[in-house]
Every structure is written in structure tokens, then in C-alpha cells.
C-alpha positions as a Python dict, from the first residue, in 0.01 Angstrom:
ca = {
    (1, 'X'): (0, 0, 0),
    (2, 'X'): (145, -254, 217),
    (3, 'X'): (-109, -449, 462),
    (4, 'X'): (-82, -578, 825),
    (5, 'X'): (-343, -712, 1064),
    (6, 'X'): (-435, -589, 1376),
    (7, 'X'): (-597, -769, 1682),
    (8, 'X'): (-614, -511, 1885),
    (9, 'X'): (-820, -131, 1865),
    (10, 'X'): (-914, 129, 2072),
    (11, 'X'): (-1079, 433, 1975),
    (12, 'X'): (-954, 555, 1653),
    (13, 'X'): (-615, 357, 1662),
    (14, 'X'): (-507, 29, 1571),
    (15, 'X'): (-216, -150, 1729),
    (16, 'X'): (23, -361, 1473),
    (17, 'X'): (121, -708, 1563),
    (18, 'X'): (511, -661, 1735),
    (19, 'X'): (638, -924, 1504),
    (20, 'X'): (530, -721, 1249),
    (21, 'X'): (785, -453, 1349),
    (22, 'X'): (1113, -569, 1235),
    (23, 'X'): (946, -611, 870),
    (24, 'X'): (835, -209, 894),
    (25, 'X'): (1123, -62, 1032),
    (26, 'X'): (1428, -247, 876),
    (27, 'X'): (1235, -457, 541),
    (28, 'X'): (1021, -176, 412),
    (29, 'X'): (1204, 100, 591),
    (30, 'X'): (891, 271, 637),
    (31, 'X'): (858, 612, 774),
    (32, 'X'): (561, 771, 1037),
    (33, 'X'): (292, 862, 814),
    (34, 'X'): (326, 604, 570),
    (35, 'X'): (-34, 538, 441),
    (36, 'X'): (-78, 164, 553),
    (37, 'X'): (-411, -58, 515),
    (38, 'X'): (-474, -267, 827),
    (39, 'X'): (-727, -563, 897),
    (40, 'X'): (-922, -542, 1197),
    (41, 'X'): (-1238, -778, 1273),
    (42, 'X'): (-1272, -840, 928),
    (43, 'X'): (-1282, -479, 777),
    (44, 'X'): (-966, -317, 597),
    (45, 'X'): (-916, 42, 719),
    (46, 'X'): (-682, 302, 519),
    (47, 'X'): (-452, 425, 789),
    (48, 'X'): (-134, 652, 906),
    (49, 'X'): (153, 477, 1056),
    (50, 'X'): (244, 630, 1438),
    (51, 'X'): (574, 738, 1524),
    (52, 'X'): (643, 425, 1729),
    (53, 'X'): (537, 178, 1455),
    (54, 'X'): (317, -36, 1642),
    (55, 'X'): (-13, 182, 1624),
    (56, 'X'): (-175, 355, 1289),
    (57, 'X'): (-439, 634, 1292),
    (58, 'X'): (-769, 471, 1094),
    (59, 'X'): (-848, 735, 822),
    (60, 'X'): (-1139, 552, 649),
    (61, 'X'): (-1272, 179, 564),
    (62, 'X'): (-1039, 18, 231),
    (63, 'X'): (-1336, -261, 236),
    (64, 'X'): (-1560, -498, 418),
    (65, 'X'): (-1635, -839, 417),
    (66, 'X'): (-1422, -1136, 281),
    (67, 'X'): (-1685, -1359, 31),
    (68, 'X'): (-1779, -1744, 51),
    (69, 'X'): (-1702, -1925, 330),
    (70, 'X'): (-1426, -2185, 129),
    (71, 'X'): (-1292, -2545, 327),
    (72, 'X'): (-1025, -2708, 154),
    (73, 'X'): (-958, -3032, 272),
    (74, 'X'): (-578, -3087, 116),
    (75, 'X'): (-398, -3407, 96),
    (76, 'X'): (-55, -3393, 270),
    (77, 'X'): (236, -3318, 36),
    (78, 'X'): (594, -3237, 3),
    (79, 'X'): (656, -2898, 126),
    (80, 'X'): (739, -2716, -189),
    (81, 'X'): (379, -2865, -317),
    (82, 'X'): (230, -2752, 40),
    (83, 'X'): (330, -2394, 45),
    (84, 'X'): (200, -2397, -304),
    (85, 'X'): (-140, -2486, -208),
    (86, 'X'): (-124, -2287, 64),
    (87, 'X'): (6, -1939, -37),
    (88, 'X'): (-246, -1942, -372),
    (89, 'X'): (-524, -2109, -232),
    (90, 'X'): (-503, -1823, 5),
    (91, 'X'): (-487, -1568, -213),
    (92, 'X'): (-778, -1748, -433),
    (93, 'X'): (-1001, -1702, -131),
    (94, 'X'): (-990, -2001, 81),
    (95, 'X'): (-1153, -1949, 443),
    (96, 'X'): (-1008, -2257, 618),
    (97, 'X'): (-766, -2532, 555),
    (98, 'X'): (-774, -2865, 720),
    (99, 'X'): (-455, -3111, 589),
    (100, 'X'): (-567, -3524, 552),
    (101, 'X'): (-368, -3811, 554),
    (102, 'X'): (-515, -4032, 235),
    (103, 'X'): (-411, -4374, 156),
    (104, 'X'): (-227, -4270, -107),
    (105, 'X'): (-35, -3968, 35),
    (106, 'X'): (326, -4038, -6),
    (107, 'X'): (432, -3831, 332),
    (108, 'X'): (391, -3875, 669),
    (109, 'X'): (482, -3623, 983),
    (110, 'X'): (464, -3691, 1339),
    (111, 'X'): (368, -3510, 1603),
    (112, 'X'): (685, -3310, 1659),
    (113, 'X'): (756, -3259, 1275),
    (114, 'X'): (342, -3142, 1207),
    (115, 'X'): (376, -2925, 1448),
    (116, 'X'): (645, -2728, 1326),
    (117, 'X'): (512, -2724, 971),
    (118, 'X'): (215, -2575, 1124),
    (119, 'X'): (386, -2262, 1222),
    (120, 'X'): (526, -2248, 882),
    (121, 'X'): (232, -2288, 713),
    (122, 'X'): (15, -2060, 928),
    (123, 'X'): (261, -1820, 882),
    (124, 'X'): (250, -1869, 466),
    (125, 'X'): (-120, -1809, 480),
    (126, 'X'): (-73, -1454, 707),
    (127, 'X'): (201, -1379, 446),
    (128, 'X'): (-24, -1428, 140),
    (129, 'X'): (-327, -1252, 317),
    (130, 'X'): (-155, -900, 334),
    (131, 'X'): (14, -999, -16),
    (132, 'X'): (-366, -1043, -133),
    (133, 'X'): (-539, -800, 88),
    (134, 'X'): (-736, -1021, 241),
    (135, 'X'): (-999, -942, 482),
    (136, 'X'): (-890, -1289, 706),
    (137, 'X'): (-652, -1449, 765),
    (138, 'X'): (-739, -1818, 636),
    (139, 'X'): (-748, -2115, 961),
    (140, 'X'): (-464, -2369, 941),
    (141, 'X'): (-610, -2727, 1122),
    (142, 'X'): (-417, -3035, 1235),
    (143, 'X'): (-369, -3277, 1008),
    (144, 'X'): (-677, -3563, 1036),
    (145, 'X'): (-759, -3906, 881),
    (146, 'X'): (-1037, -3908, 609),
    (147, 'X'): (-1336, -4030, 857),
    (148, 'X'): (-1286, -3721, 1049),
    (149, 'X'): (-1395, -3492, 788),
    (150, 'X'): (-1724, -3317, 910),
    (151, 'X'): (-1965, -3118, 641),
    (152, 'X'): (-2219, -2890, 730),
    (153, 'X'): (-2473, -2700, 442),
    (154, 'X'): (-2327, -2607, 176),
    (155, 'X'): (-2175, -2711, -190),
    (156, 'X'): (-1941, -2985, -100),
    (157, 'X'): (-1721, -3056, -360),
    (158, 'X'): (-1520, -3400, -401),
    (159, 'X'): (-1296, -3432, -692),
    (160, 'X'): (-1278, -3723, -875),
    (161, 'X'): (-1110, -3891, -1141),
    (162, 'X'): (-1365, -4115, -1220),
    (163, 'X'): (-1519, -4149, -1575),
    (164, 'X'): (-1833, -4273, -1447),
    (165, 'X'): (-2112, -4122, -1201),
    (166, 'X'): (-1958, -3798, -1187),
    (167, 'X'): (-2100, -3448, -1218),
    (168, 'X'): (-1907, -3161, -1401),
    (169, 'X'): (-1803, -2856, -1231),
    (170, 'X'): (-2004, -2655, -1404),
    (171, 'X'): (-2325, -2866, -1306),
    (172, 'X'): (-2205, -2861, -929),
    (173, 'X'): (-2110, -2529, -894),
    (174, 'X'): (-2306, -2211, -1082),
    (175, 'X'): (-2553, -1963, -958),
    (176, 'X'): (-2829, -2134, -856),
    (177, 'X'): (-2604, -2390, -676),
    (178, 'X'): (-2336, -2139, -489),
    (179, 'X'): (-2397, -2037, -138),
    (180, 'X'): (-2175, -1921, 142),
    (181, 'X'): (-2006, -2225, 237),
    (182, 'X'): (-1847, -2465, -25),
    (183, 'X'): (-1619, -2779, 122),
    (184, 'X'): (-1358, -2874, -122),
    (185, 'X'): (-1185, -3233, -105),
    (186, 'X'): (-953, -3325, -343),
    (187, 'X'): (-613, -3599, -304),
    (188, 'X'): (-251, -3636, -360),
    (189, 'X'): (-98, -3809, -678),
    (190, 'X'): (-294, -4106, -815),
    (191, 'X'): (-603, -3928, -656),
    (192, 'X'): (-858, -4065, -353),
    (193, 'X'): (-887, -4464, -284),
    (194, 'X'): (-1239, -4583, -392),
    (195, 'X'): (-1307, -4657, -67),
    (196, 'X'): (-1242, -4291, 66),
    (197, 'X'): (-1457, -4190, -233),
    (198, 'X'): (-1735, -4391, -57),
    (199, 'X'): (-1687, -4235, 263),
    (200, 'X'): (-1699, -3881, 114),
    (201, 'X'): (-1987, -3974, -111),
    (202, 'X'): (-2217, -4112, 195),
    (203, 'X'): (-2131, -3811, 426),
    (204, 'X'): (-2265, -3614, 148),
    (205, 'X'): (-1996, -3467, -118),
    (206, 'X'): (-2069, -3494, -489),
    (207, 'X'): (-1825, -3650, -729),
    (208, 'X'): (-1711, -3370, -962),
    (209, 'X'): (-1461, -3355, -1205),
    (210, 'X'): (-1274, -3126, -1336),
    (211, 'X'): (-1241, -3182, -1682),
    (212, 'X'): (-1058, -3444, -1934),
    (213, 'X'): (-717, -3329, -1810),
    (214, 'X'): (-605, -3467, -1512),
    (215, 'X'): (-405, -3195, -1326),
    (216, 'X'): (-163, -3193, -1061),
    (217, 'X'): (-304, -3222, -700),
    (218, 'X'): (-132, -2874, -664),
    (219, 'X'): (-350, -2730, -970),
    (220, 'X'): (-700, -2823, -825),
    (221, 'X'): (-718, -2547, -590),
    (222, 'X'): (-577, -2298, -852),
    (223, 'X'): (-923, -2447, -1065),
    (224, 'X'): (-1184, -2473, -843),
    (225, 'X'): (-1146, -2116, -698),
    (226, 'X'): (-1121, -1949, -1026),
    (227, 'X'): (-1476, -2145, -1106),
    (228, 'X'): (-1611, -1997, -747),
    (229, 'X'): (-1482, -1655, -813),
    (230, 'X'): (-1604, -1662, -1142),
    (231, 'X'): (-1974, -1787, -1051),
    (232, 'X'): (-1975, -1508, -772),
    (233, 'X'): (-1897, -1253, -972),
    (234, 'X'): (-1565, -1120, -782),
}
């Protein structure tokens, strides 16, 4: 079944996004009573599409609750590499994306140009979420510089290509270690400066690594949430 999400509910009935219509009507060429599942303050509800396509019937709950709280912090890329990131981190489970300019990122937008990439990518993730059935819809943030990153409790997760003074994955992450909120920082091509290492370290992430194979900055999300998802059980 196709998903949407709702923002709106009263009663029994739902009421689909409009910009959601064109994509029923004249994309899926759905018909009233088409079973539909539709996200609505993060629980998925079975429903029946209404004969004016904008409100469904809720018939029963598809599922509840959406997992660990994940915060990738993602270096700034090319856009091919960016939807990447975004579209499967999404559908990996990420919570909450927050772009960072890093020494070494190659690509730099201004105001005008970030802002319009925003839209795009917020509207990658919302794409993804249905695709995934997703109980959110992940949060897209502004891009920031590396001091502004803020932690709170939680695994927090820096990957590193370091040799030295570096924890594995598997020591950083398992099921004593997991808890509902995991902050994930990794960089673009050439990975993080030493000195934004540093930072990161004193504000309290770990140096982790991934493995002996150093994998493309697009990979590490792809790697780190199949670890989580695996450690959680889901």
C-alpha cells in the first residue's frame, strides 16, 4: 500500500496533504476506497481513501512508534552524493539531519543556493519516508560550521580514519552501549581535519572506525545504520 502523511485529524478521518493530490489522482490513479496507510502524530493507520481525495476513513493502527532517536551530522556534498545520503539514510532510520561545512568539503552554497537545496532535500526525505513507511518524517537543518555541533546523552559516534586511539564499532555501539539517541558525525572525501577531530573529541564523541576499508563518505551512513538496526534488533 502506498503511504502519505497527514497533519491534520478529526474524529475518525484524516486529511491528506493537498500537494499530495496531484500524485493520487493523476500518478497512482487511485480510486475512492483505495486502502491507503497514513502517518499521523507518529502512528501509521490502515485507511479508506474519501471520494474527494484529500480525507481517508482510519480503519485500524498499521504501527506505532519510529525506534532510536538517530542525528547525522553530514558533510556537504555534490548533489547526486547528497540525495544519496539523504534518501537511504532515511530509509535506514535517521531521525534528524543537520548538513556541516568541514575544512575539507569541496562545495560551498550560499544563502540563496542552500536554501533552495533545502526544499529539495526536505522533500527527498518525505519521499523516502512513505517509500519506507516511516513513522516520521526525518528533520532537514541549515547547514552549520563544525563548532556549532551540540550533543546531548547519548552514543555519539565520530568516524575516523585514524589508525591510532580509535574504538571499533562494535566496541562503541552493541547492547549494553545503545540507547535512544545516537549522534553520528562523519566527513567528506579525505575525511575530518585533525583539528575538527579535536573539537568533536572534547565535546564528547568517540573516535570509531569503521573497519580496514575506507569507504566512501556516501557509504558511512549505509554502515552505521545497518550496525544500529542490527544491535536493536529491527
Amino acid at each position: 500500500m502506498q503511504q502519505y502523511f497527514s497533519k491534520k485529524r478529526k474524529d475518525n478521518i484524516l486529511y491528506l496533504n493537498e500537494e499530495d493530490l496531484h500524485h493520487i489522482k493523476n500518478v497512482m490513479r487511485f480510486k475512492p476506497g483505495t486502502k491507503l496507510i497514513v502517518n499521523y502524530d507518529n502512528i501509521s493507520y490502515n485507511c479508506c481513501l474519501n471520494e474527494d481525495y484529500l480525507t481517508v476513513n482510519i480503519e485500524d493502527i498499521y504501527k506505532s512508534g519510529d525506534g532510536i532517536y538517530i542525528h547525522a551530522y553530514i558533510p556537504v556534498l555534490t548533489e547526486e552524493k547528497m540525495s544519496f545520503v539523504f534518501e537511504k539514510g532515511t530509509e535506514m532510520g535517521v531521525s534528524e539531519f543537520t548538513p556541516v561545512n568541514f575544512e575539507r568539503c569541496k562545495f560551498v552554497l550560499n544563502k540563496e543556493k542552500e536554501l533552495k537545496k533545502k526544499v529539495r532535500w526536505e522533500k527527498i526525505v518525505k519521499e523516502a519516508s512513505e517509500q519506507s513507511r516511516r513513522i516520521i518524517i526525518p528533520k532537514v537543518n541549515n547547514i552549520i560550521n563544525v563548532k556549532n555541533i551540540d550533543i546531548c546523552d547519548g552514543v555519539n559516534i565520530l568516524c575516523s580514519l585514524d589508525k591510532e586511539n580509535v574504538k571499533s564499532i562494535k566496541k562503541v555501539l552493541n547492547e549494553e552501549s545503545i540507547c535512544d539517541k545516537i549522534n553520528l558525525v562523519f566527513g567528506p572525501e579525505g575525511g575530518i581535519s585533525k583539528t575538527e577531530e579535536n573539537y568533536l573529541e572534547n565535546i564528547g564523541f568517540v573516535k570509531t572506525s569503521l573497519g580496514p576499508n575506507v569507504l566512501r563518505t556516501e557509504t558511512v551512513i549505509i554502515n552505521v545504520c545497518s550496525v544500529i538496526n542490527y544491535v536493536k534488533g529491527e
